[in-house]
Coordinates of C-alpha atoms and ligand atoms in Angstrom, one line a residue:
M1 CA 0.0 -0.2 -0.2
R2 CA 2.8 2.1 0.9
T3 CA 4.7 1.6 -2.0
R4 CA 1.5 2.0 -4.5
L5 CA 0.7 5.3 -2.8
A6 CA 4.6 6.5 -3.2
V7 CA 4.2 5.4 -7.0
G8 CA 1.0 7.1 -7.4
V9 CA 2.6 10.4 -5.7
A10 CA 5.6 9.8 -8.0
V11 CA 3.4 9.5 -11.3
L12 CA 1.3 12.7 -10.2
A13 CA 4.7 14.7 -9.7
L14 CA 5.6 13.8 -13.3
L15 CA 1.9 14.7 -14.3
V16 CA 2.4 18.2 -13.4
Q17 CA 6.0 18.7 -14.4
A18 CA 4.7 17.5 -17.9
A19 CA 1.9 20.0 -17.6
P20 CA 1.7 22.7 -20.4
A21 CA 2.3 25.9 -19.2
S22 CA -0.9 27.0 -20.9
A23 CA -4.2 25.3 -21.7
A24 CA -4.1 27.3 -24.8
G25 CA -0.6 25.5 -25.6
P26 CA 2.7 26.4 -26.1
L27 CA 3.9 29.8 -27.0
K28 CA 4.9 28.5 -30.2
S29 CA 1.5 27.2 -31.2
I30 CA -0.2 30.4 -30.9
T31 CA 1.4 32.9 -33.1
K32 CA 2.5 32.4 -36.9
R33 CA 5.7 33.9 -36.0
Y34 CA 8.8 32.3 -34.8
V35 CA 9.0 32.2 -31.0
G36 CA 12.4 31.8 -29.8
S37 CA 14.9 32.0 -27.1
A38 CA 18.7 32.1 -26.4
V39 CA 19.9 28.8 -25.3
A40 CA 23.1 28.4 -23.6
V41 CA 24.7 24.7 -24.1
Q42 CA 25.9 24.1 -20.8
H43 CA 22.4 24.1 -19.4
L44 CA 20.9 22.3 -22.4
N45 CA 23.4 19.7 -21.6
A46 CA 23.0 19.3 -18.1
E47 CA 19.8 20.1 -17.3
A48 CA 16.6 17.8 -18.5
D49 CA 14.1 20.0 -17.3
Y50 CA 15.4 23.3 -18.8
R51 CA 16.0 21.0 -22.2
A52 CA 12.1 20.1 -21.8
V53 CA 10.8 23.7 -21.2
L54 CA 12.9 25.0 -24.5
T55 CA 11.8 22.1 -26.5
R56 CA 8.3 22.3 -25.6
E57 CA 7.5 26.1 -26.1
F58 CA 9.7 27.4 -28.6
D59 CA 10.7 26.8 -32.1
S60 CA 13.8 28.9 -32.8
V61 CA 17.1 29.1 -30.8
T62 CA 19.7 31.3 -30.6
P63 CA 23.0 30.4 -29.1
E64 CA 23.7 32.8 -26.3
N65 CA 27.4 32.9 -26.7
E66 CA 28.4 29.8 -28.8
M67 CA 28.6 31.7 -31.8
K68 CA 30.5 34.5 -30.9
W69 CA 34.1 35.3 -32.6
G70 CA 35.8 34.8 -29.0
T71 CA 34.2 31.4 -28.3
V72 CA 34.8 29.8 -31.7
E73 CA 38.2 31.4 -32.3
A74 CA 39.8 32.8 -29.1
V75 CA 43.0 31.9 -30.4
R76 CA 44.0 32.6 -34.2
G77 CA 43.5 29.7 -36.3
Q78 CA 42.2 27.2 -33.5
Y79 CA 38.4 26.7 -33.7
D80 CA 36.3 25.2 -31.1
W81 CA 32.7 24.6 -32.7
S82 CA 31.5 22.3 -29.8
G83 CA 28.8 24.4 -28.4
A84 CA 27.9 26.0 -31.6
D85 CA 27.4 22.4 -33.0
A86 CA 25.6 21.0 -30.3
I87 CA 23.0 23.7 -30.5
V88 CA 22.6 23.6 -34.2
D89 CA 22.4 19.6 -33.7
Y90 CA 19.7 20.2 -30.9
A91 CA 17.8 22.5 -33.4
R92 CA 17.9 20.0 -36.3
R93 CA 16.5 16.7 -33.8
T94 CA 13.9 18.9 -32.5
G95 CA 12.8 20.7 -35.4
K96 CA 13.8 24.2 -34.5
S97 CA 14.9 26.8 -36.5
V98 CA 18.4 28.3 -35.6
R99 CA 19.4 32.3 -35.1
G100 CA 22.8 32.8 -35.8
H101 CA 24.6 35.4 -33.5
T102 CA 26.5 36.9 -34.4
L103 CA 29.3 37.6 -37.1
V104 CA 30.6 41.0 -36.4
W105 CA 30.3 42.8 -33.0
H106 CA 32.8 44.6 -31.0
S107 CA 32.1 42.7 -27.8
Q108 CA 33.3 39.1 -27.1
L109 CA 35.8 39.5 -29.6
P110 CA 39.2 37.7 -29.5
D111 CA 42.0 39.8 -28.3
W112 CA 44.1 39.1 -31.3
V113 CA 41.8 40.7 -33.7
G114 CA 42.1 43.9 -31.8
G115 CA 45.6 44.4 -32.6
L116 CA 45.4 43.7 -36.6
E117 CA 46.3 46.6 -39.2
A118 CA 43.6 47.7 -41.5
R119 CA 44.6 45.4 -44.7
E120 CA 45.0 42.6 -42.4
L121 CA 41.8 42.9 -40.3
R122 CA 39.6 43.1 -43.4
K123 CA 40.9 39.6 -44.5
V124 CA 40.6 38.2 -41.4
V125 CA 36.7 39.6 -41.1
K126 CA 35.8 37.9 -44.4
N127 CA 37.6 34.8 -43.5
H128 CA 35.7 34.8 -40.3
V129 CA 32.3 35.3 -42.0
F130 CA 33.0 32.6 -44.5
T131 CA 34.0 30.3 -42.3
E132 CA 31.4 30.6 -39.8
A133 CA 28.4 31.3 -42.0
G134 CA 29.9 28.7 -44.3
R135 CA 30.2 26.1 -41.8
Y136 CA 26.7 26.4 -41.2
R137 CA 25.3 27.1 -44.5
G138 CA 21.7 25.9 -44.9
K139 CA 21.0 25.5 -41.1
I140 CA 20.6 29.0 -39.9
R141 CA 17.5 30.7 -40.8
A142 CA 18.8 34.2 -40.1
W143 CA 22.0 35.6 -39.0
D144 CA 22.9 38.8 -37.0
V145 CA 25.5 39.8 -39.3
V146 CA 26.6 43.0 -37.7
N147 CA 25.6 43.7 -34.3
E148 CA 25.5 47.2 -32.1
A149 CA 27.2 49.4 -34.8
F150 CA 25.7 52.4 -33.7
N151 CA 26.2 54.8 -30.8
E152 CA 23.1 56.2 -28.6
D153 CA 23.0 59.4 -31.0
G154 CA 23.1 57.6 -34.2
T155 CA 26.8 58.2 -34.9
R156 CA 29.0 54.9 -35.8
R157 CA 30.4 53.2 -32.8
P158 CA 34.2 53.6 -33.0
T159 CA 34.9 50.2 -32.9
V160 CA 38.0 48.4 -34.1
F161 CA 36.2 47.5 -37.5
Q162 CA 34.9 51.1 -38.1
E163 CA 38.2 52.9 -36.8
K164 CA 40.4 50.5 -39.1
L165 CA 38.1 49.7 -42.2
G166 CA 35.4 52.6 -42.2
D167 CA 31.8 52.8 -42.9
D168 CA 31.7 50.0 -45.4
Y169 CA 32.7 47.3 -43.2
I170 CA 28.9 46.8 -42.8
A171 CA 28.4 46.5 -46.6
D172 CA 31.2 44.4 -47.0
A173 CA 30.2 41.9 -44.1
F174 CA 26.9 41.4 -45.5
R175 CA 28.1 40.7 -48.7
W176 CA 30.5 38.1 -47.6
A177 CA 27.7 36.4 -45.4
H178 CA 25.5 36.2 -48.5
Q179 CA 27.8 34.6 -50.6
A180 CA 28.6 32.1 -47.6
D181 CA 24.9 31.1 -47.0
P182 CA 22.8 32.4 -50.0
K183 CA 19.5 31.3 -48.2
A184 CA 20.1 32.7 -44.7
K185 CA 18.2 35.9 -44.1
L186 CA 20.8 38.5 -42.9
Y187 CA 20.2 41.1 -40.1
I188 CA 21.6 44.0 -38.7
N189 CA 20.7 43.8 -35.0
D190 CA 20.9 46.5 -32.1
Y191 CA 19.9 47.5 -28.6
N192 CA 17.9 51.0 -27.8
I193 CA 16.2 50.8 -31.3
E194 CA 12.7 49.7 -30.1
G195 CA 11.2 53.0 -30.3
L196 CA 11.5 56.4 -32.5
N197 CA 14.8 57.8 -31.5
A198 CA 18.2 59.2 -33.2
K199 CA 19.5 55.5 -33.0
S200 CA 16.8 54.0 -34.4
D201 CA 16.7 56.8 -37.3
A202 CA 20.2 55.8 -37.7
T203 CA 19.7 52.3 -38.5
Y204 CA 16.9 53.1 -40.5
E205 CA 18.8 55.2 -42.9
L206 CA 21.3 52.6 -43.0
V207 CA 19.1 49.8 -44.2
R208 CA 17.6 52.1 -46.8
S209 CA 21.0 52.9 -48.1
L210 CA 22.6 49.5 -48.4
K211 CA 19.0 48.3 -49.9
R212 CA 19.4 51.5 -52.2
K213 CA 23.1 49.9 -53.1
G214 CA 21.9 46.2 -53.5
V215 CA 23.5 44.9 -50.6
P216 CA 21.9 41.7 -49.4
I217 CA 20.2 42.8 -45.9
H218 CA 16.8 41.2 -45.3
G219 CA 15.9 42.1 -41.8
V220 CA 16.2 44.6 -38.5
G221 CA 17.0 42.9 -35.1
I222 CA 15.7 44.7 -32.3
Q223 CA 16.9 43.1 -29.2
A224 CA 14.4 44.6 -27.0
H225 CA 16.3 44.3 -23.4
L226 CA 14.1 46.4 -21.3
S227 CA 13.7 47.3 -18.0
L228 CA 11.1 48.6 -15.5
L229 CA 13.3 51.3 -14.4
Y230 CA 12.6 53.1 -17.7
G231 CA 9.4 54.0 -19.6
F232 CA 8.2 51.4 -22.0
P233 CA 10.0 53.0 -25.6
S234 CA 7.7 55.2 -27.4
G235 CA 6.7 54.8 -30.9
M236 CA 7.7 50.9 -31.0
K237 CA 5.0 49.8 -33.5
E238 CA 5.5 52.7 -36.0
N239 CA 9.3 52.1 -35.8
I240 CA 8.5 48.7 -36.5
A241 CA 6.3 49.6 -39.4
R242 CA 8.8 51.9 -41.0
F243 CA 11.4 49.3 -41.1
A244 CA 9.2 46.9 -42.6
A245 CA 8.2 49.6 -45.1
L246 CA 12.0 49.4 -46.3
G247 CA 11.1 46.1 -47.7
V248 CA 13.1 43.8 -45.0
D249 CA 11.7 41.7 -42.2
V250 CA 11.8 42.6 -38.2
A251 CA 12.7 40.6 -35.4
I252 CA 12.3 41.0 -31.8
T253 CA 15.9 39.4 -30.9
E254 CA 16.7 39.3 -27.4
A255 CA 13.6 40.3 -25.3
D256 CA 13.6 40.4 -21.5
V257 CA 12.5 42.9 -19.2
R258 CA 14.5 43.6 -15.8
I259 CA 13.0 44.4 -12.6
P260 CA 14.6 46.2 -10.1
V261 CA 14.8 43.9 -6.8
P262 CA 12.9 43.0 -4.6
V263 CA 10.4 41.3 -7.1
T264 CA 6.8 42.2 -5.8
P265 CA 3.6 41.0 -7.3
E266 CA 2.9 44.6 -8.7
K267 CA 6.6 44.5 -10.5
L268 CA 5.3 41.1 -12.0
D269 CA 2.3 42.6 -13.2
A270 CA 4.5 45.6 -14.7
Q271 CA 6.6 43.2 -16.4
A272 CA 3.9 41.4 -17.7
G273 CA 2.7 44.4 -19.5
Y274 CA 6.1 45.2 -21.2
F275 CA 6.3 41.9 -22.7
E276 CA 2.7 41.9 -24.0
Q277 CA 3.6 45.8 -25.7
V278 CA 6.8 44.1 -27.3
W279 CA 4.6 41.1 -28.7
D280 CA 1.6 43.5 -29.5
A281 CA 3.8 45.8 -31.5
C282 CA 5.3 42.9 -33.2
H283 CA 2.0 41.1 -34.1
A284 CA 0.9 44.6 -35.3
V285 CA 3.3 44.4 -38.6
K286 CA 2.7 41.6 -40.7
R287 CA 6.8 41.7 -41.5
C288 CA 7.8 41.2 -37.9
V289 CA 8.4 37.6 -38.4
E290 CA 10.4 36.9 -35.0
F291 CA 9.8 37.1 -31.0
T292 CA 12.7 35.7 -29.5
T293 CA 13.5 36.3 -25.7
W294 CA 17.1 36.5 -24.3
G295 CA 16.8 33.1 -22.1
F296 CA 13.5 31.6 -20.8
T297 CA 14.3 31.3 -17.1
D298 CA 15.2 33.1 -14.0
R299 CA 17.3 30.7 -13.3
H300 CA 20.1 31.4 -16.0
S301 CA 20.0 35.0 -17.3
W302 CA 22.9 37.4 -18.0
V303 CA 21.0 40.1 -16.2
P304 CA 22.1 40.0 -12.5
G305 CA 25.7 39.7 -13.4
V306 CA 25.6 42.8 -15.8
F307 CA 22.6 45.1 -14.0
P308 CA 23.5 45.0 -10.4
G309 CA 19.9 45.3 -8.5
E310 CA 18.1 43.9 -11.3
D311 CA 16.6 40.5 -12.0
A312 CA 13.7 38.3 -13.0
A313 CA 13.8 39.5 -16.4
C314 CA 12.6 35.9 -18.1
L315 CA 9.2 34.5 -19.0
F316 CA 9.6 31.6 -16.5
D317 CA 11.1 31.6 -13.0
A318 CA 14.0 29.8 -11.4
E319 CA 12.0 26.9 -10.8
L320 CA 10.6 27.1 -14.5
R321 CA 7.0 28.1 -13.5
P322 CA 5.4 30.3 -15.9
K323 CA 5.6 34.1 -14.7
P324 CA 2.6 36.3 -15.1
A325 CA 4.3 37.8 -18.5
Y326 CA 4.0 34.3 -19.9
T327 CA 0.5 34.0 -18.8
R328 CA -0.3 37.4 -20.5
L329 CA 1.1 36.5 -23.6
N330 CA -0.6 32.8 -23.6
P331 CA -3.3 33.3 -21.2
Ligands
XIL401 C1 25.4 38.6 -23.4 C2 25.2 36.9 -22.9 O1 23.7 36.7 -22.5 C3 26.0 36.6 -21.5 O2 26.1 35.5 -21.2 C4 27.5 37.4 -22.0 O3 28.3 37.1 -21.1 C5 27.7 38.5 -22.7 O4 26.6 38.6 -23.6 N1 23.4 41.9 -26.2 C6 23.7 40.8 -27.3 C7 24.1 39.4 -26.5 O5 23.7 41.0 -28.8 O6 25.2 38.7 -27.3 C8 24.5 39.6 -25.3 O7 24.7 38.2 -24.6 C9 23.7 40.4 -24.4 C10 23.2 42.2 -24.9

């Protein structure tokens, strides 16, 4: 009798764990958009419950760090594709699409790249784009080709690429990526370009000029790292619509909404409102094709490490229970 009860309780626990987060079905089933999350390979490999929620709720994955230059080629000529390969393989097995992140970015860049002179740097960037985009040719739906190229005032960020190669490094990177993987959708990606402001104006002008020159650019990635410490960005729908009117797709690529600690029910409710506004802004424009969050569980998030005093920015809590923000999107 005792054992039977124990077995019964165990089965019940399993059932409860396996129960979907929403009666309507997983997030990926309630919209025509790709619904994605950043994924970290170490958790994917080590935590069955993490893997289960990712697999259940999302149909797109973005490697959180595994495809960054500093990860794949920390030492010149010595490649480590293990994390990236594992995620691409997981996606193939589970039928998910992959957002590649990211080819040209000033951050998480190997030290050896910083010291090169212009001619050498251009060769090395070209080789990097061909090597990485070529390795995953046909397996990546969309690439963040260039990440975070602008300052807040809309001028170019003075990265090693900008300083040594000049304005055209962006067009070059897109042309090389297109040659390396002709079917991948190629995006420029940035933060603080959710609403109408100097930085999104600059992104708009860049995309317009690249399109006019026939450079293969297919989308604008809006990171959407938001915080309750600031008001919701104004004009997000209008901004998405104006990008789309240029003839490119738009993706929400890294959404999260930070909460200043302590977390309270009121703040969780406000967070739900922010997520809902991002979701709605994307759904208001046909060419907004993707809603991706930067991780899905407060168990593992970049937020507390980078923004002291803020936390709990994801749709699921640390125990993988859906938070009010999840329920707001998927009641
Ligand atoms: C972050 C990762 O989440 C962290 O694990 C890492 O330490 C730093 O980078 N914008 C981006 C992402 O485009 O690549 C960043 O990811 C978050 C901000």
